[in-house]
Amino acid sequence: MGQNILVTGAAGYIGGSVLASFVTRTSGPINAASISAVVRSEDQVQALSKLGVNVIQVDLSDEMALNEAVVRNEIDIVVHIASSIDSRVVSHLITALGQRRKASGEEVFFIHSSVAALFATEGGWLYGEVKDTDQRFEKEKQIGGPHPVRETNILVTEHAKAQGVTSLNVVVPTVYGRGSGEWRKLSVNIPAYTRASIKHKIVYKFDKDGSPPAVHISDLTALYALLVEKILQKEQAPSGEKGYYFAMAHRAPWWDVMQHLADALHARGLVAEPKVQIWPSDEMAAEYLGFPLLYIRAMCTSTGQLVPVNAYRLGCQPKWDEKRFLESMDDEIRAVQELDKVKDTVFDSILPSSRN
Ligand SMILES: NC(=O)c1ccc[n+]([C@@H]2O[C@H](COP(=O)([O-])OP(=O)(O)OC[C@H]3O[C@@H](n4cnc5c(N)ncnc54)[C@H](OP(=O)(O)O)[C@@H]3O)[C@@H](O)[C@H]2O)c1
């Protein structure tokens, strides 16, 4: 098998951090591989050019350009971190990988990135506790749509199988911590709460507590690297219908998180009081946080009984736990103050008016 890896979303928070963890390796199979990175703008090309990787400027919705990027660069492993919700992009990437497999005669791999909230009641999950080793694919199909993340998950498994592409799916929970990429370095949830709290000088929480799965960005990037290493070393890792990886290290108990955030913001004089108030309405929360109203409960009040097994079986060992996370809230605030330079675009395809 070849050693050519393509990372999408490489200017993003997660993709940029994954790319950084790949390029900073000084030994091992990833160090020996050739890495390409997809970004969307010329500024991002410039920012990533110093990394010594092949930076490709392409809009992933451009099927022909994407196909050419995969085939011309003889890509064997796509690590797709640009979007969990755009099924067209997934379809194009997997089709291109299928062509590459036919040309090379070698196994090709598609590592997708999905969203953990899909497996909570608020995300439409109907079956309570779920292990990533369970037969959850059939259940996902039974629930069906319309839900862009679930529909994309189903497409990944089915289209990859049809194209002879080996698929793996990293199910991403709430991610926190400073990103180590060259462009966007902030995640979604905690920075959004921090921005809104500073702007309005008050910390809000929802009327219902939630405790979703969470992971520090460094532990998440370690999982992506572990999966790619297993592939490069031709070691067996669950794939296809069995190839889900719940990337969960611990939980994020939202009301506790908000109280720690309020305490830390108040200590810095950034909010008027350390008392956390209840959001007057979901509409106001969606507006202040910049989240899609349709998904705000799933993003902010869900819990989900996810049980991660696959990643741990492969040797994943997260270094961050709930206590360390809660105690890091002041660093989350400093990260927003220091690094909040790039506009968030993660919801642009479902909030088209948010692009200006
Ligand atoms: N962060 C979290 O807590 C979290 C939790 C669960 C799931 N996820 C999922 O993980 C994925 C990555 O999240 P993230 O936080 O890293 O988001 P992000 O910072 O917005 O990164 C996404 C990157 O993909 C790029 N991209 C999107 N569509 C593209 C296209 N059509 N062509 C080329 N590039 C495109 C974006 O380009 P631009 O920079 O040009 O916009 C951006 O650089 C998302 O699907 C997200 O839903 C994230």
PDB file of N, CA, C and O and ligand atoms in Angstrom, residues 9 11-15 38-40 44 58-61 81-84 89 113-115 172-175 183-184 186-188 344-346 355, ligand 1:
ATOM      1  N   GLY A   9     -10.071  19.854   5.775  1.00  0.00           N
ATOM      2  CA  GLY A   9     -10.332  20.733   6.923  1.00  0.00           C
ATOM      3  C   GLY A   9      -9.037  21.131   7.618  1.00  0.00           C
ATOM      4  O   GLY A   9      -9.033  21.417   8.817  1.00  0.00           O
ATOM      5  N   ALA A  11      -7.267  23.707   7.642  1.00  0.00           N
ATOM      6  CA  ALA A  11      -7.164  25.036   8.245  1.00  0.00           C
ATOM      7  C   ALA A  11      -8.098  25.156   9.444  1.00  0.00           C
ATOM      8  O   ALA A  11      -8.137  26.179  10.112  1.00  0.00           O
ATOM      9  N   GLY A  12      -8.849  24.102   9.715  1.00  0.00           N
ATOM     10  CA  GLY A  12      -9.821  24.139  10.799  1.00  0.00           C
ATOM     11  C   GLY A  12      -9.198  23.794  12.144  1.00  0.00           C
ATOM     12  O   GLY A  12      -8.019  23.454  12.249  1.00  0.00           O
ATOM     13  N   TYR A  13     -10.030  23.879  13.156  1.00  0.00           N
ATOM     14  CA  TYR A  13      -9.575  23.622  14.540  1.00  0.00           C
ATOM     15  C   TYR A  13      -9.090  22.174  14.695  1.00  0.00           C
ATOM     16  O   TYR A  13      -7.943  21.933  15.091  1.00  0.00           O
ATOM     17  N   ILE A  14      -9.946  21.215  14.340  1.00  0.00           N
ATOM     18  CA  ILE A  14      -9.552  19.817  14.539  1.00  0.00           C
ATOM     19  C   ILE A  14      -8.569  19.386  13.441  1.00  0.00           C
ATOM     20  O   ILE A  14      -7.502  18.821  13.729  1.00  0.00           O
ATOM     21  N   GLY A  15      -8.936  19.669  12.182  1.00  0.00           N
ATOM     22  CA  GLY A  15      -8.070  19.242  11.074  1.00  0.00           C
ATOM     23  C   GLY A  15      -6.675  19.850  11.171  1.00  0.00           C
ATOM     24  O   GLY A  15      -5.666  19.178  10.909  1.00  0.00           O
ATOM     25  N   VAL A  38      -5.891  19.776   2.480  1.00  0.00           N
ATOM     26  CA  VAL A  38      -6.832  20.597   1.717  1.00  0.00           C
ATOM     27  C   VAL A  38      -7.250  21.816   2.530  1.00  0.00           C
ATOM     28  O   VAL A  38      -7.662  21.697   3.687  1.00  0.00           O
ATOM     29  N   VAL A  39      -7.129  23.000   1.894  1.00  0.00           N
ATOM     30  CA  VAL A  39      -7.671  24.230   2.478  1.00  0.00           C
ATOM     31  C   VAL A  39      -8.474  24.957   1.401  1.00  0.00           C
ATOM     32  O   VAL A  39      -8.450  24.563   0.227  1.00  0.00           O
ATOM     33  N   ARG A  40      -9.172  26.018   1.819  1.00  0.00           N
ATOM     34  CA  ARG A  40     -10.103  26.660   0.878  1.00  0.00           C
ATOM     35  C   ARG A  40      -9.607  27.999   0.334  1.00  0.00           C
ATOM     36  O   ARG A  40     -10.005  28.414  -0.733  1.00  0.00           O
ATOM     37  N   GLN A  44      -4.981  30.707   3.612  1.00  0.00           N
ATOM     38  CA  GLN A  44      -4.730  29.453   4.339  1.00  0.00           C
ATOM     39  C   GLN A  44      -3.569  28.687   3.712  1.00  0.00           C
ATOM     40  O   GLN A  44      -2.771  28.071   4.425  1.00  0.00           O
ATOM     41  N   VAL A  58      -8.593  23.880  -2.625  1.00  0.00           N
ATOM     42  CA  VAL A  58      -9.743  23.395  -3.385  1.00  0.00           C
ATOM     43  C   VAL A  58     -10.999  23.516  -2.526  1.00  0.00           C
ATOM     44  O   VAL A  58     -10.945  23.333  -1.309  1.00  0.00           O
ATOM     45  N   ASP A  59     -12.115  23.882  -3.166  1.00  0.00           N
ATOM     46  CA  ASP A  59     -13.388  23.800  -2.464  1.00  0.00           C
ATOM     47  C   ASP A  59     -13.882  22.369  -2.636  1.00  0.00           C
ATOM     48  O   ASP A  59     -14.013  21.883  -3.755  1.00  0.00           O
ATOM     49  N   LEU A  60     -14.138  21.708  -1.519  1.00  0.00           N
ATOM     50  CA  LEU A  60     -14.468  20.281  -1.557  1.00  0.00           C
ATOM     51  C   LEU A  60     -15.776  20.002  -2.300  1.00  0.00           C
ATOM     52  O   LEU A  60     -16.045  18.862  -2.670  1.00  0.00           O
ATOM     53  N   SER A  61     -16.582  21.031  -2.513  1.00  0.00           N
ATOM     54  CA  SER A  61     -17.816  20.804  -3.263  1.00  0.00           C
ATOM     55  C   SER A  61     -17.552  20.737  -4.772  1.00  0.00           C
ATOM     56  O   SER A  61     -18.446  20.402  -5.549  1.00  0.00           O
ATOM     57  N   ILE A  81     -11.971  15.795   7.806  1.00  0.00           N
ATOM     58  CA  ILE A  81     -12.360  16.515   9.033  1.00  0.00           C
ATOM     59  C   ILE A  81     -13.025  17.843   8.677  1.00  0.00           C
ATOM     60  O   ILE A  81     -13.310  18.659   9.534  1.00  0.00           O
ATOM     61  N   ALA A  82     -13.290  18.064   7.382  1.00  0.00           N
ATOM     62  CA  ALA A  82     -13.859  19.360   6.984  1.00  0.00           C
ATOM     63  C   ALA A  82     -15.337  19.469   7.341  1.00  0.00           C
ATOM     64  O   ALA A  82     -15.799  20.549   7.700  1.00  0.00           O
ATOM     65  N   SER A  83     -16.079  18.367   7.218  1.00  0.00           N
ATOM     66  CA  SER A  83     -17.531  18.490   7.431  1.00  0.00           C
ATOM     67  C   SER A  83     -18.158  17.143   7.764  1.00  0.00           C
ATOM     68  O   SER A  83     -17.894  16.153   7.103  1.00  0.00           O
ATOM     69  N   SER A  84     -19.010  17.156   8.790  1.00  0.00           N
ATOM     70  CA  SER A  84     -19.770  15.955   9.164  1.00  0.00           C
ATOM     71  C   SER A  84     -21.114  15.907   8.466  1.00  0.00           C
ATOM     72  O   SER A  84     -21.840  14.921   8.585  1.00  0.00           O
ATOM     73  N   VAL A  89     -19.797  15.949  -0.451  1.00  0.00           N
ATOM     74  CA  VAL A  89     -18.337  15.934  -0.352  1.00  0.00           C
ATOM     75  C   VAL A  89     -17.847  14.525  -0.033  1.00  0.00           C
ATOM     76  O   VAL A  89     -16.892  14.015  -0.628  1.00  0.00           O
ATOM     77  N   SER A 113     -15.327  11.982  10.049  1.00  0.00           N
ATOM     78  CA  SER A 113     -15.498  12.598  11.367  1.00  0.00           C
ATOM     79  C   SER A 113     -16.966  12.931  11.543  1.00  0.00           C
ATOM     80  O   SER A 113     -17.536  13.677  10.746  1.00  0.00           O
ATOM     81  N   SER A 114     -17.575  12.363  12.574  1.00  0.00           N
ATOM     82  CA  SER A 114     -19.000  12.561  12.805  1.00  0.00           C
ATOM     83  C   SER A 114     -19.221  13.309  14.123  1.00  0.00           C
ATOM     84  O   SER A 114     -18.288  13.884  14.677  1.00  0.00           O
ATOM     85  N   VAL A 115     -20.446  13.285  14.628  1.00  0.00           N
ATOM     86  CA  VAL A 115     -20.813  14.103  15.799  1.00  0.00           C
ATOM     87  C   VAL A 115     -21.475  13.214  16.858  1.00  0.00           C
ATOM     88  O   VAL A 115     -22.471  12.536  16.578  1.00  0.00           O
ATOM     89  N   VAL A 172     -17.060  12.408  17.014  1.00  0.00           N
ATOM     90  CA  VAL A 172     -16.385  13.466  17.785  1.00  0.00           C
ATOM     91  C   VAL A 172     -17.352  14.069  18.802  1.00  0.00           C
ATOM     92  O   VAL A 172     -18.435  14.537  18.441  1.00  0.00           O
ATOM     93  N   PRO A 173     -16.969  14.096  20.078  1.00  0.00           N
ATOM     94  CA  PRO A 173     -17.811  14.744  21.090  1.00  0.00           C
ATOM     95  C   PRO A 173     -17.458  16.227  21.199  1.00  0.00           C
ATOM     96  O   PRO A 173     -16.792  16.775  20.316  1.00  0.00           O
ATOM     97  N   THR A 174     -17.880  16.864  22.277  1.00  0.00           N
ATOM     98  CA  THR A 174     -17.470  18.247  22.540  1.00  0.00           C
ATOM     99  C   THR A 174     -15.956  18.286  22.696  1.00  0.00           C
ATOM    100  O   THR A 174     -15.396  17.562  23.510  1.00  0.00           O
ATOM    101  N   VAL A 175     -15.320  19.126  21.892  1.00  0.00           N
ATOM    102  CA  VAL A 175     -13.854  19.217  21.935  1.00  0.00           C
ATOM    103  C   VAL A 175     -13.471  20.555  22.565  1.00  0.00           C
ATOM    104  O   VAL A 175     -14.119  21.570  22.318  1.00  0.00           O
ATOM    105  N   TRP A 183      -4.232  27.871  11.462  1.00  0.00           N
ATOM    106  CA  TRP A 183      -5.273  28.844  11.105  1.00  0.00           C
ATOM    107  C   TRP A 183      -6.259  28.961  12.258  1.00  0.00           C
ATOM    108  O   TRP A 183      -5.995  29.643  13.236  1.00  0.00           O
ATOM    109  N   ARG A 184      -7.376  28.233  12.222  1.00  0.00           N
ATOM    110  CA  ARG A 184      -8.348  28.357  13.325  1.00  0.00           C
ATOM    111  C   ARG A 184      -7.890  27.497  14.498  1.00  0.00           C
ATOM    112  O   ARG A 184      -7.667  26.304  14.359  1.00  0.00           O
ATOM    113  N   LEU A 186      -9.504  27.605  17.693  1.00  0.00           N
ATOM    114  CA  LEU A 186     -10.526  27.508  18.747  1.00  0.00           C
ATOM    115  C   LEU A 186     -11.637  26.553  18.343  1.00  0.00           C
ATOM    116  O   LEU A 186     -12.022  26.485  17.170  1.00  0.00           O
ATOM    117  N   SER A 187     -12.171  25.865  19.338  1.00  0.00           N
ATOM    118  CA  SER A 187     -13.286  24.953  19.096  1.00  0.00           C
ATOM    119  C   SER A 187     -14.600  25.732  19.007  1.00  0.00           C
ATOM    120  O   SER A 187     -14.612  26.952  18.795  1.00  0.00           O
ATOM    121  N   VAL A 188     -15.691  25.014  19.208  1.00  0.00           N
ATOM    122  CA  VAL A 188     -17.008  25.611  18.993  1.00  0.00           C
ATOM    123  C   VAL A 188     -17.660  25.996  20.333  1.00  0.00           C
ATOM    124  O   VAL A 188     -17.875  27.183  20.619  1.00  0.00           O
ATOM    125  N   ASP A 344     -15.704  31.824  12.797  1.00  0.00           N
ATOM    126  CA  ASP A 344     -16.194  30.448  12.829  1.00  0.00           C
ATOM    127  C   ASP A 344     -17.067  30.184  11.597  1.00  0.00           C
ATOM    128  O   ASP A 344     -17.948  30.978  11.292  1.00  0.00           O
ATOM    129  N   THR A 345     -16.810  29.099  10.861  1.00  0.00           N
ATOM    130  CA  THR A 345     -17.619  28.812   9.671  1.00  0.00           C
ATOM    131  C   THR A 345     -18.291  27.446   9.752  1.00  0.00           C
ATOM    132  O   THR A 345     -18.878  26.997   8.786  1.00  0.00           O
ATOM    133  N   VAL A 346     -18.189  26.788  10.927  1.00  0.00           N
ATOM    134  CA  VAL A 346     -18.594  25.389  10.995  1.00  0.00           C
ATOM    135  C   VAL A 346     -20.094  25.184  10.718  1.00  0.00           C
ATOM    136  O   VAL A 346     -20.502  24.147  10.225  1.00  0.00           O
ATOM    137  N   ARG A 355     -22.489  33.708   6.758  1.00  0.00           N
ATOM    138  CA  ARG A 355     -21.276  34.135   6.030  1.00  0.00           C
ATOM    139  C   ARG A 355     -21.445  35.585   5.572  1.00  0.00           C
ATOM    140  O   ARG A 355     -22.452  35.933   4.992  1.00  0.00           O
TER     141      ARG A 355
HETATM  142  N1  LIG B   1     -15.193  21.301  17.416  1.00  0.00           N
HETATM  143  C1  LIG B   1     -16.046  20.488  18.009  1.00  0.00           C
HETATM  144  O1  LIG B   1     -16.282  20.572  19.247  1.00  0.00           O
HETATM  145  C2  LIG B   1     -16.733  19.407  17.219  1.00  0.00           C
HETATM  146  C3  LIG B   1     -17.545  18.498  17.908  1.00  0.00           C
HETATM  147  C4  LIG B   1     -18.181  17.490  17.188  1.00  0.00           C
HETATM  148  C5  LIG B   1     -18.021  17.410  15.815  1.00  0.00           C
HETATM  149  N2  LIG B   1     -17.254  18.324  15.174  1.00  0.00           N
HETATM  150  C6  LIG B   1     -17.161  18.218  13.713  1.00  0.00           C
HETATM  151  O2  LIG B   1     -15.808  18.095  13.312  1.00  0.00           O
HETATM  152  C7  LIG B   1     -15.619  18.777  12.053  1.00  0.00           C
HETATM  153  C8  LIG B   1     -14.470  19.763  12.202  1.00  0.00           C
HETATM  154  O3  LIG B   1     -14.785  20.662  13.259  1.00  0.00           O
HETATM  155  P1  LIG B   1     -13.886  21.928  13.554  1.00  0.00           P
HETATM  156  O4  LIG B   1     -14.270  22.415  14.903  1.00  0.00           O
HETATM  157  O5  LIG B   1     -12.466  21.648  13.251  1.00  0.00           O
HETATM  158  O6  LIG B   1     -14.464  22.948  12.458  1.00  0.00           O
HETATM  159  P2  LIG B   1     -13.699  24.121  11.685  1.00  0.00           P
HETATM  160  O7  LIG B   1     -12.682  24.759  12.556  1.00  0.00           O
HETATM  161  O8  LIG B   1     -14.763  24.985  11.106  1.00  0.00           O
HETATM  162  O9  LIG B   1     -12.922  23.352  10.511  1.00  0.00           O
HETATM  163  C9  LIG B   1     -13.518  22.929   9.344  1.00  0.00           C
HETATM  164  C10 LIG B   1     -12.578  23.274   8.197  1.00  0.00           C
HETATM  165  O10 LIG B   1     -13.082  22.644   7.017  1.00  0.00           O
HETATM  166  C11 LIG B   1     -13.057  23.579   5.981  1.00  0.00           C
HETATM  167  N3  LIG B   1     -14.118  23.310   5.021  1.00  0.00           N
HETATM  168  C12 LIG B   1     -15.444  23.199   5.259  1.00  0.00           C
HETATM  169  N4  LIG B   1     -16.108  23.022   4.115  1.00  0.00           N
HETATM  170  C13 LIG B   1     -15.168  23.025   3.125  1.00  0.00           C
HETATM  171  C14 LIG B   1     -15.219  22.901   1.717  1.00  0.00           C
HETATM  172  N5  LIG B   1     -16.390  22.746   1.070  1.00  0.00           N
HETATM  173  N6  LIG B   1     -14.066  22.949   1.031  1.00  0.00           N
HETATM  174  C15 LIG B   1     -12.884  23.113   1.646  1.00  0.00           C
HETATM  175  N7  LIG B   1     -12.759  23.242   2.984  1.00  0.00           N
HETATM  176  C16 LIG B   1     -13.897  23.200   3.702  1.00  0.00           C
HETATM  177  C17 LIG B   1     -13.274  24.932   6.624  1.00  0.00           C
HETATM  178  O11 LIG B   1     -12.746  25.905   5.749  1.00  0.00           O
HETATM  179  P3  LIG B   1     -12.850  27.501   6.045  1.00  0.00           P
HETATM  180  O12 LIG B   1     -11.790  27.745   7.093  1.00  0.00           O
HETATM  181  O13 LIG B   1     -12.535  28.102   4.734  1.00  0.00           O
HETATM  182  O14 LIG B   1     -14.221  27.774   6.529  1.00  0.00           O
HETATM  183  C18 LIG B   1     -12.513  24.783   7.924  1.00  0.00           C
HETATM  184  O15 LIG B   1     -11.166  25.192   7.772  1.00  0.00           O
HETATM  185  C19 LIG B   1     -16.943  19.452  11.723  1.00  0.00           C
HETATM  186  O16 LIG B   1     -17.640  18.645  10.803  1.00  0.00           O
HETATM  187  C20 LIG B   1     -17.682  19.477  13.039  1.00  0.00           C
HETATM  188  O17 LIG B   1     -19.080  19.400  12.862  1.00  0.00           O
HETATM  189  C21 LIG B   1     -16.600  19.319  15.829  1.00  0.00           C
END
